[in-house]
Short mmCIF file of C-alpha atoms in Angstrom, two decimals:
data_model
loop_
_atom_site.label_atom_id
_atom_site.label_comp_id
_atom_site.label_asym_id
_atom_site.label_seq_id
_atom_site.Cartn_x
_atom_site.Cartn_y
_atom_site.Cartn_z
CA UNK A 1 -0.09 0.06 0.03
CA UNK A 2 0.90 3.67 -0.41
CA UNK A 3 -0.30 6.80 0.87
CA UNK A 4 -1.72 9.73 -0.90
CA UNK A 5 1.05 12.10 -0.18
CA UNK A 6 3.75 9.76 -1.72
CA UNK A 7 1.66 9.50 -5.05
CA UNK A 8 1.19 13.25 -5.05
CA UNK A 9 4.89 14.02 -4.70
CA UNK A 10 5.66 11.63 -7.57
CA UNK A 11 2.86 12.79 -9.81
CA UNK A 12 2.88 16.53 -8.94
CA UNK A 13 4.82 17.76 -12.23
CA UNK A 14 2.74 15.53 -14.51
CA UNK A 15 -0.58 16.41 -12.72
CA UNK A 16 0.01 20.23 -13.21
CA UNK A 17 0.91 19.71 -16.93
CA UNK A 18 -2.14 17.74 -17.68
CA UNK A 19 -4.78 19.26 -15.49
CA UNK A 20 -3.37 22.74 -14.62
CA UNK A 21 -5.80 24.61 -16.71
CA UNK A 22 -8.75 22.96 -14.73
CA UNK A 23 -7.12 23.36 -11.21
CA UNK A 24 -8.29 26.35 -9.05
CA UNK A 25 -6.59 27.81 -6.12
CA UNK A 26 -8.08 25.40 -3.69
CA UNK A 27 -6.80 22.49 -5.72
CA UNK A 28 -3.26 23.77 -5.58
CA UNK A 29 -3.50 24.62 -2.09
CA UNK A 30 -4.82 21.21 -1.05
CA UNK A 31 -2.16 19.57 -3.07
CA UNK A 32 0.65 21.49 -1.46
CA UNK A 33 -0.86 20.71 2.01
CA UNK A 34 -1.08 17.04 1.49
CA UNK A 35 2.31 16.80 -0.02
CA UNK A 36 3.85 18.52 3.06
CA UNK A 37 1.79 16.52 5.59
CA UNK A 38 4.08 14.90 8.29
CA UNK A 39 7.18 16.17 6.68
CA UNK A 40 9.72 18.88 7.96
CA UNK A 41 7.97 21.32 5.40
CA UNK A 42 4.95 21.28 7.57
CA UNK A 43 7.04 22.16 10.83
CA UNK A 44 8.55 20.41 13.54
CA UNK A 45 7.38 19.54 17.16
CA UNK A 46 9.99 18.74 19.86
CA UNK A 47 8.87 16.53 22.83
CA UNK A 48 10.69 15.87 26.05
CA UNK A 49 10.15 12.92 28.46
CA UNK A 50 10.60 13.98 32.15
CA UNK A 51 10.84 10.36 33.32
CA UNK A 52 13.69 9.25 31.20
CA UNK A 53 15.20 12.40 29.57
CA UNK A 54 14.53 11.35 26.09
CA UNK A 55 13.71 13.93 23.37
CA UNK A 56 12.01 13.19 20.22
CA UNK A 57 11.11 15.42 17.12
CA UNK A 58 7.79 14.74 15.25
CA UNK A 59 6.42 16.41 12.08
CA UNK A 60 2.80 17.71 12.44
CA UNK A 61 -0.04 16.98 9.95
CA UNK A 62 -1.07 19.64 7.49
CA UNK A 63 -4.74 19.78 9.04
CA UNK A 64 -6.32 20.13 5.66
CA UNK A 65 -9.82 18.87 5.58
CA UNK A 66 -9.22 16.85 2.58
CA UNK A 67 -5.99 15.12 3.76
CA UNK A 68 -6.64 11.40 4.62
CA UNK A 69 -3.89 11.49 7.13
CA UNK A 70 -5.50 14.28 9.17
CA UNK A 71 -8.78 15.53 11.03
CA UNK A 72 -9.20 12.12 12.90
CA UNK A 73 -10.20 13.97 15.97
CA UNK A 74 -12.59 16.29 14.24
CA UNK A 75 -14.39 13.33 12.37
CA UNK A 76 -14.70 11.50 15.78
CA UNK A 77 -16.01 14.59 17.62
CA UNK A 78 -18.54 15.22 14.85
CA UNK A 79 -20.03 11.76 14.98
CA UNK A 80 -20.17 11.68 18.91
CA UNK A 81 -22.01 15.12 18.98
CA UNK A 82 -24.55 13.93 16.13
CA UNK A 83 -25.12 10.56 18.04
CA UNK A 84 -26.02 12.38 21.29
CA UNK A 85 -28.71 14.08 19.32
CA UNK A 86 -30.23 10.74 18.20
CA UNK A 87 -33.94 10.35 19.29
CA UNK A 88 -35.92 6.99 20.08
CA UNK A 89 -37.61 7.15 16.65
CA UNK A 90 -37.42 5.71 13.26
CA UNK A 91 -34.72 7.12 11.05
CA UNK A 92 -34.44 7.42 7.25
CA UNK A 93 -31.56 8.21 4.75
CA UNK A 94 -33.00 10.45 2.03
CA UNK A 95 -30.60 11.08 -0.94
CA UNK A 96 -31.19 13.71 -3.66
CA UNK A 97 -29.09 13.16 -6.84
CA UNK A 98 -28.59 15.53 -9.76
CA UNK A 99 -28.70 14.20 -13.22
CA UNK A 100 -25.61 13.34 -15.19
CA UNK A 101 -26.29 16.17 -17.60
CA UNK A 102 -25.98 18.74 -14.74
CA UNK A 103 -22.54 17.61 -13.69
CA UNK A 104 -20.55 19.91 -15.94
CA UNK A 105 -22.55 22.89 -14.80
CA UNK A 106 -22.23 22.07 -11.27
CA UNK A 107 -18.50 21.79 -11.66
CA UNK A 108 -18.08 25.16 -13.12
CA UNK A 109 -20.60 26.74 -10.53
CA UNK A 110 -19.99 24.98 -7.30
CA UNK A 111 -20.50 27.70 -4.81
CA UNK A 112 -23.97 28.47 -6.33
CA UNK A 113 -24.77 24.80 -7.38
CA UNK A 114 -24.07 23.24 -3.90
CA UNK A 115 -26.01 25.86 -2.01
CA UNK A 116 -28.95 25.27 -4.42
CA UNK A 117 -28.61 21.47 -3.99
CA UNK A 118 -28.70 21.78 -0.14
CA UNK A 119 -31.62 24.50 -0.27
CA UNK A 120 -33.90 22.76 -2.74
CA UNK A 121 -33.57 19.40 -1.03
CA UNK A 122 -34.25 20.82 2.40
CA UNK A 123 -37.42 22.78 1.34
CA UNK A 124 -38.59 19.70 -0.48
CA UNK A 125 -38.33 17.64 2.84
CA UNK A 126 -39.94 20.49 4.71
CA UNK A 127 -42.89 20.59 2.28
CA UNK A 128 -43.48 16.95 2.64
CA UNK A 129 -43.34 17.22 6.38
CA UNK A 130 -45.83 19.97 6.65
CA UNK A 131 -48.29 18.19 4.56
CA UNK A 132 -48.30 14.71 6.29
CA UNK A 133 -50.85 14.64 9.00
CA UNK A 134 -48.53 12.30 11.23
CA UNK A 135 -45.85 14.79 11.13
CA UNK A 136 -45.56 18.59 11.04
CA UNK A 137 -43.39 21.33 9.89
CA UNK A 138 -41.02 21.66 13.02
CA UNK A 139 -38.65 18.83 11.80
CA UNK A 140 -34.95 18.25 12.19
CA UNK A 141 -32.39 17.35 9.55
CA UNK A 142 -28.72 16.40 9.25
CA UNK A 143 -27.52 16.98 5.67
CA UNK A 144 -24.07 15.89 4.07
CA UNK A 145 -23.04 16.74 0.73
CA UNK A 146 -21.04 14.14 -1.22
CA UNK A 147 -19.48 14.90 -4.58
CA UNK A 148 -18.23 11.43 -5.35
CA UNK A 149 -19.38 8.03 -6.54
CA UNK A 150 -17.73 4.90 -5.28
CA UNK A 151 -15.30 5.06 -8.20
CA UNK A 152 -14.49 8.64 -7.12
CA UNK A 153 -16.03 10.03 -10.20
CA UNK A 154 -17.66 13.58 -10.03
CA UNK A 155 -21.17 12.86 -8.86
CA UNK A 156 -22.74 15.67 -6.62
CA UNK A 157 -25.65 14.42 -4.40
CA UNK A 158 -26.75 15.19 -0.69
CA UNK A 159 -27.84 12.85 2.00
CA UNK A 160 -30.19 13.54 4.74
CA UNK A 161 -30.35 11.79 7.97
CA UNK A 162 -34.16 12.23 8.89
CA UNK A 163 -35.76 11.30 12.25
CA UNK A 164 -39.47 10.46 11.31
CA UNK A 165 -40.98 12.84 13.91
CA UNK A 166 -41.68 16.56 14.31
CA UNK A 167 -43.13 19.00 16.85
CA UNK A 168 -46.59 20.24 16.46
CA UNK A 169 -47.02 24.01 15.72
CA UNK A 170 -47.56 24.66 19.53
CA UNK A 171 -44.28 22.85 20.36
CA UNK A 172 -46.09 20.78 23.06
CA UNK A 173 -46.44 17.34 21.18
CA UNK A 174 -43.81 15.32 19.34
CA UNK A 175 -45.50 13.49 16.40
CA UNK A 176 -44.01 10.55 15.09
CA UNK A 177 -44.66 8.28 11.98
CA UNK A 178 -44.46 4.64 12.54
CA UNK A 179 -43.42 1.90 10.39
CA UNK A 180 -40.55 1.76 7.59
CA UNK A 181 -42.10 4.13 5.15
CA UNK A 182 -41.54 7.79 5.20
CA UNK A 183 -42.28 9.21 1.69
CA UNK A 184 -42.54 7.99 -1.74
CA UNK A 185 -39.13 8.77 -3.50
CA UNK A 186 -40.54 9.40 -6.94
CA UNK A 187 -42.70 12.11 -5.43
CA UNK A 188 -39.74 13.64 -3.61
CA UNK A 189 -37.74 13.61 -6.85
CA UNK A 190 -40.48 15.26 -8.73
CA UNK A 191 -40.80 18.24 -6.24
CA UNK A 192 -37.07 18.53 -5.87
CA UNK A 193 -36.72 18.67 -9.69
CA UNK A 194 -39.13 21.47 -9.83
CA UNK A 195 -37.52 23.48 -7.04
CA UNK A 196 -34.04 23.26 -8.65
CA UNK A 197 -35.16 24.15 -12.04
CA UNK A 198 -36.94 27.20 -10.51
CA UNK A 199 -33.80 28.19 -8.74
CA UNK A 200 -31.75 27.85 -11.96
CA UNK A 201 -34.21 30.18 -13.82
CA UNK A 202 -34.27 32.76 -10.92
CA UNK A 203 -30.45 32.87 -11.16
CA UNK A 204 -30.57 33.22 -15.02
CA UNK A 205 -29.14 29.78 -15.58
CA UNK A 206 -30.49 27.36 -18.12
CA UNK A 207 -31.14 23.56 -17.78
CA UNK A 208 -29.17 21.64 -20.45
CA UNK A 209 -31.59 20.55 -23.22
CA UNK A 210 -30.87 16.93 -22.83
CA UNK A 211 -31.66 16.79 -19.24
CA UNK A 212 -34.21 13.93 -18.48
CA UNK A 213 -37.48 14.70 -16.96
CA UNK A 214 -37.25 11.86 -14.26
CA UNK A 215 -34.76 12.67 -11.47
CA UNK A 216 -33.70 10.33 -8.75
CA UNK A 217 -34.32 10.40 -5.02
CA UNK A 218 -34.02 7.66 -2.67
CA UNK A 219 -35.53 6.86 0.94
CA UNK A 220 -34.01 4.01 2.83
CA UNK A 221 -35.10 2.95 6.54
CA UNK A 222 -31.95 2.94 8.63
CA UNK A 223 -33.41 1.95 12.05
CA UNK A 224 -31.95 3.95 14.87
CA UNK A 225 -29.84 6.29 12.57
CA UNK A 226 -26.42 5.47 14.19
CA UNK A 227 -25.12 3.37 11.50
CA UNK A 228 -26.03 5.80 8.72
CA UNK A 229 -24.21 8.72 10.76
CA UNK A 230 -21.11 6.40 11.02
CA UNK A 231 -21.38 5.94 7.13
CA UNK A 232 -21.70 9.61 6.37
CA UNK A 233 -18.80 10.59 8.85
CA UNK A 234 -16.33 8.81 6.84
CA UNK A 235 -15.93 11.48 4.17
CA UNK A 236 -16.46 14.64 6.30
CA UNK A 237 -12.92 15.70 7.10
CA UNK A 238 -10.46 13.30 5.66
CA UNK A 239 -11.16 13.47 1.81
CA UNK A 240 -12.88 10.88 -0.33
CA UNK A 241 -10.11 8.09 -0.33
CA UNK A 242 -9.19 5.83 2.43
CA UNK A 243 -5.49 5.11 2.03
CA UNK A 244 -6.12 1.50 2.60
CA UNK A 245 -7.69 1.40 -0.76
CA UNK A 246 -4.44 2.60 -2.58
CA UNK A 247 -3.22 -0.92 -3.22
CA UNK A 248 -0.16 -0.14 -5.56
CA UNK A 249 1.90 2.71 -6.77
CA UNK A 250 4.48 1.45 -9.17
CA UNK A 251 6.02 2.43 -12.57
CA UNK A 252 3.88 5.75 -12.66
CA UNK A 253 0.61 3.99 -12.33
CA UNK A 254 -1.74 3.69 -9.11
CA UNK A 255 -4.19 0.83 -8.42
CA UNK A 256 -6.94 1.73 -5.98
CA UNK A 257 -9.94 -0.39 -4.75
CA UNK A 258 -13.54 0.45 -4.51
CA UNK A 259 -16.75 -1.43 -3.49
CA UNK A 260 -19.16 -1.87 -6.53
CA UNK A 261 -22.75 -0.56 -5.45
CA UNK A 262 -24.53 -3.24 -7.58
CA UNK A 263 -22.55 -6.39 -6.90
CA UNK A 264 -21.13 -5.46 -3.35
CA UNK A 265 -17.90 -6.81 -4.55
CA UNK A 266 -14.51 -5.07 -4.50
CA UNK A 267 -13.21 -3.86 -7.94
CA UNK A 268 -10.06 -2.18 -8.89
CA UNK A 269 -8.96 0.73 -11.18
CA UNK A 270 -5.34 1.16 -12.59
CA UNK A 271 -4.43 4.58 -14.01
CA UNK A 272 -1.55 6.88 -14.36
CA UNK A 273 -0.85 8.51 -10.99
CA UNK A 274 -1.54 12.03 -12.19
CA UNK A 275 -5.22 10.78 -13.34
CA UNK A 276 -5.52 9.22 -9.90
CA UNK A 277 -4.58 12.49 -7.92
CA UNK A 278 -6.92 14.45 -10.12
CA UNK A 279 -9.67 11.92 -9.47
CA UNK A 280 -9.21 12.79 -5.74
CA UNK A 281 -8.64 16.62 -6.11
CA UNK A 282 -11.82 17.07 -8.01
CA UNK A 283 -13.77 16.71 -4.75
CA UNK A 284 -11.91 19.36 -2.96
CA UNK A 285 -14.56 21.93 -1.89
CA UNK A 286 -14.75 25.72 -2.54
CA UNK A 287 -12.92 27.52 0.38
CA UNK A 288 -15.14 28.00 3.40
CA UNK A 289 -18.01 25.82 2.15
CA UNK A 290 -19.53 23.49 4.87
CA UNK A 291 -20.05 19.96 3.66
CA UNK A 292 -22.50 19.07 6.60
CA UNK A 293 -25.50 21.14 7.83
CA UNK A 294 -28.03 20.71 10.53
CA UNK A 295 -31.41 22.41 10.44
CA UNK A 296 -34.57 22.57 12.33
CA UNK A 297 -34.58 21.30 15.97
CA UNK A 298 -31.07 19.73 15.24
CA UNK A 299 -29.49 23.10 14.36
CA UNK A 300 -26.85 24.25 16.74
CA UNK A 301 -28.87 27.28 17.85
CA UNK A 302 -31.89 25.08 18.68
CA UNK A 303 -30.54 23.33 21.77
CA UNK A 304 -33.68 24.37 23.86
CA UNK A 305 -35.94 22.92 21.29
CA UNK A 306 -33.98 19.62 21.21
CA UNK A 307 -34.16 19.41 25.01
CA UNK A 308 -37.88 20.07 25.05
CA UNK A 309 -38.16 17.05 22.60
CA UNK A 310 -36.12 14.85 24.75
CA UNK A 311 -38.15 15.90 27.80
CA UNK A 312 -41.52 14.88 25.91
CA UNK A 313 -39.91 11.52 24.80
CA UNK A 314 -38.69 10.95 28.49
CA UNK A 315 -35.05 10.27 27.20
CA UNK A 316 -32.07 9.71 29.22
CA UNK A 317 -29.34 11.19 27.46
CA UNK A 318 -26.07 9.14 27.37
CA UNK A 319 -22.82 10.96 28.23
CA UNK A 320 -20.82 12.55 25.47
CA UNK A 321 -18.03 10.39 24.38
CA UNK A 322 -14.68 11.86 25.38
CA UNK A 323 -12.82 12.46 22.12
CA UNK A 324 -9.79 13.98 23.72
CA UNK A 325 -6.67 14.00 21.55
CA UNK A 326 -4.20 11.14 22.29
CA UNK A 327 -1.01 12.02 23.97
CA UNK A 328 2.48 11.20 22.77
CA UNK A 329 4.28 8.42 24.49
CA UNK A 330 7.84 8.00 24.84
CA UNK A 331 9.44 5.34 22.65
CA UNK A 332 11.76 4.28 25.47
CA UNK A 333 9.75 4.18 28.59
CA UNK A 334 6.20 4.78 27.39
CA UNK A 335 5.69 7.69 29.70
CA UNK A 336 3.71 10.86 28.51
CA UNK A 337 5.88 13.23 26.77
CA UNK A 338 5.67 17.07 26.90
CA UNK A 339 5.59 19.26 23.97
CA UNK A 340 7.89 22.22 24.61
CA UNK A 341 8.87 23.76 21.35
CA UNK A 342 7.33 23.87 17.95
CA UNK A 343 8.03 25.42 14.60
CA UNK A 344 5.15 26.02 12.39
CA UNK A 345 6.23 27.52 9.14
CA UNK A 346 8.63 30.30 9.91
CA UNK A 347 7.32 30.68 13.41
CA UNK A 348 8.86 29.21 16.68
CA UNK A 349 6.35 28.66 19.34
CA UNK A 350 7.25 28.11 22.93
CA UNK A 351 5.69 25.98 25.67
CA UNK A 352 3.51 28.70 26.96
CA UNK A 353 1.66 29.12 23.76
CA UNK A 354 1.35 25.52 22.49
CA UNK A 355 -2.31 24.73 23.57
CA UNK A 356 -4.28 23.10 20.86
CA UNK A 357 -1.40 21.89 18.63
CA UNK A 358 -1.08 18.27 18.01
CA UNK A 359 0.64 15.93 15.50
#
């Protein structure tokens, strides 16, 4: 196996020659960060063991959200927080997918397109909740944007973890929908299509002439919701490729593994290293864009509303899992080591200002 940084360093020149005309600033920055990750170019962190006196130098991670070697703590913390919000109701994974014919448009209009995808999908679900006599319009949603298929092709779509329940308009009753049916997927797709086309028209964009009239949405029962959250958390902060799936990097070619969605079997793709790196970099998001969003009673500013629902359902909340960053242990005596000096870029940071830094 090989890691992404090794492949990127070997393929950097050929990548820029072949795909430089398509690369934006965020692609170049992500590539630079990934190549520098855990190398002296990223800085240095000096640790000292007070027990045996040993000193060690470690090189920090780049911290980029698309680097598969970083953001482990952020990933774990997000999942722990979301799981603590789970309610004792049925959960559904609802997915809205844009047609193939819109992918080129989305690629060149990512800021607008991703916002429109989130907004149109969210308002679609809100409209279905408000019309359902078993539910109501005070719902809660957790949405995660994915831009990749299993083959890592560009394939923008948005997933929603949806609890099958909502507060009534007075906020005094939490109404639940029983069973394994939430909404008909075809009806969701039709309403979503109408809302997205309307958003295009209002922004003076045009739907490609060959776009099909039937779009795709999917509604899947996912039980208590915890497994679906774990699935979505995989790609939040560490890019779209698990480095365990990079099987081989030899003679300028890379072989990676993916799971076929139809056969559920592992398949392999071998291609030039520069093509593989571009396949990964295509999914770097615009600067500042949030991949995940909570809305309704799951929004960060709706803690009191969520607490009211938990009281109505007579819930006993589990404690929040401790996601503290692991300490560095001495390779000689296994005691805890103290970080006493760090170099980040051109800056030297002393022990009194090292809070929050990690490898």
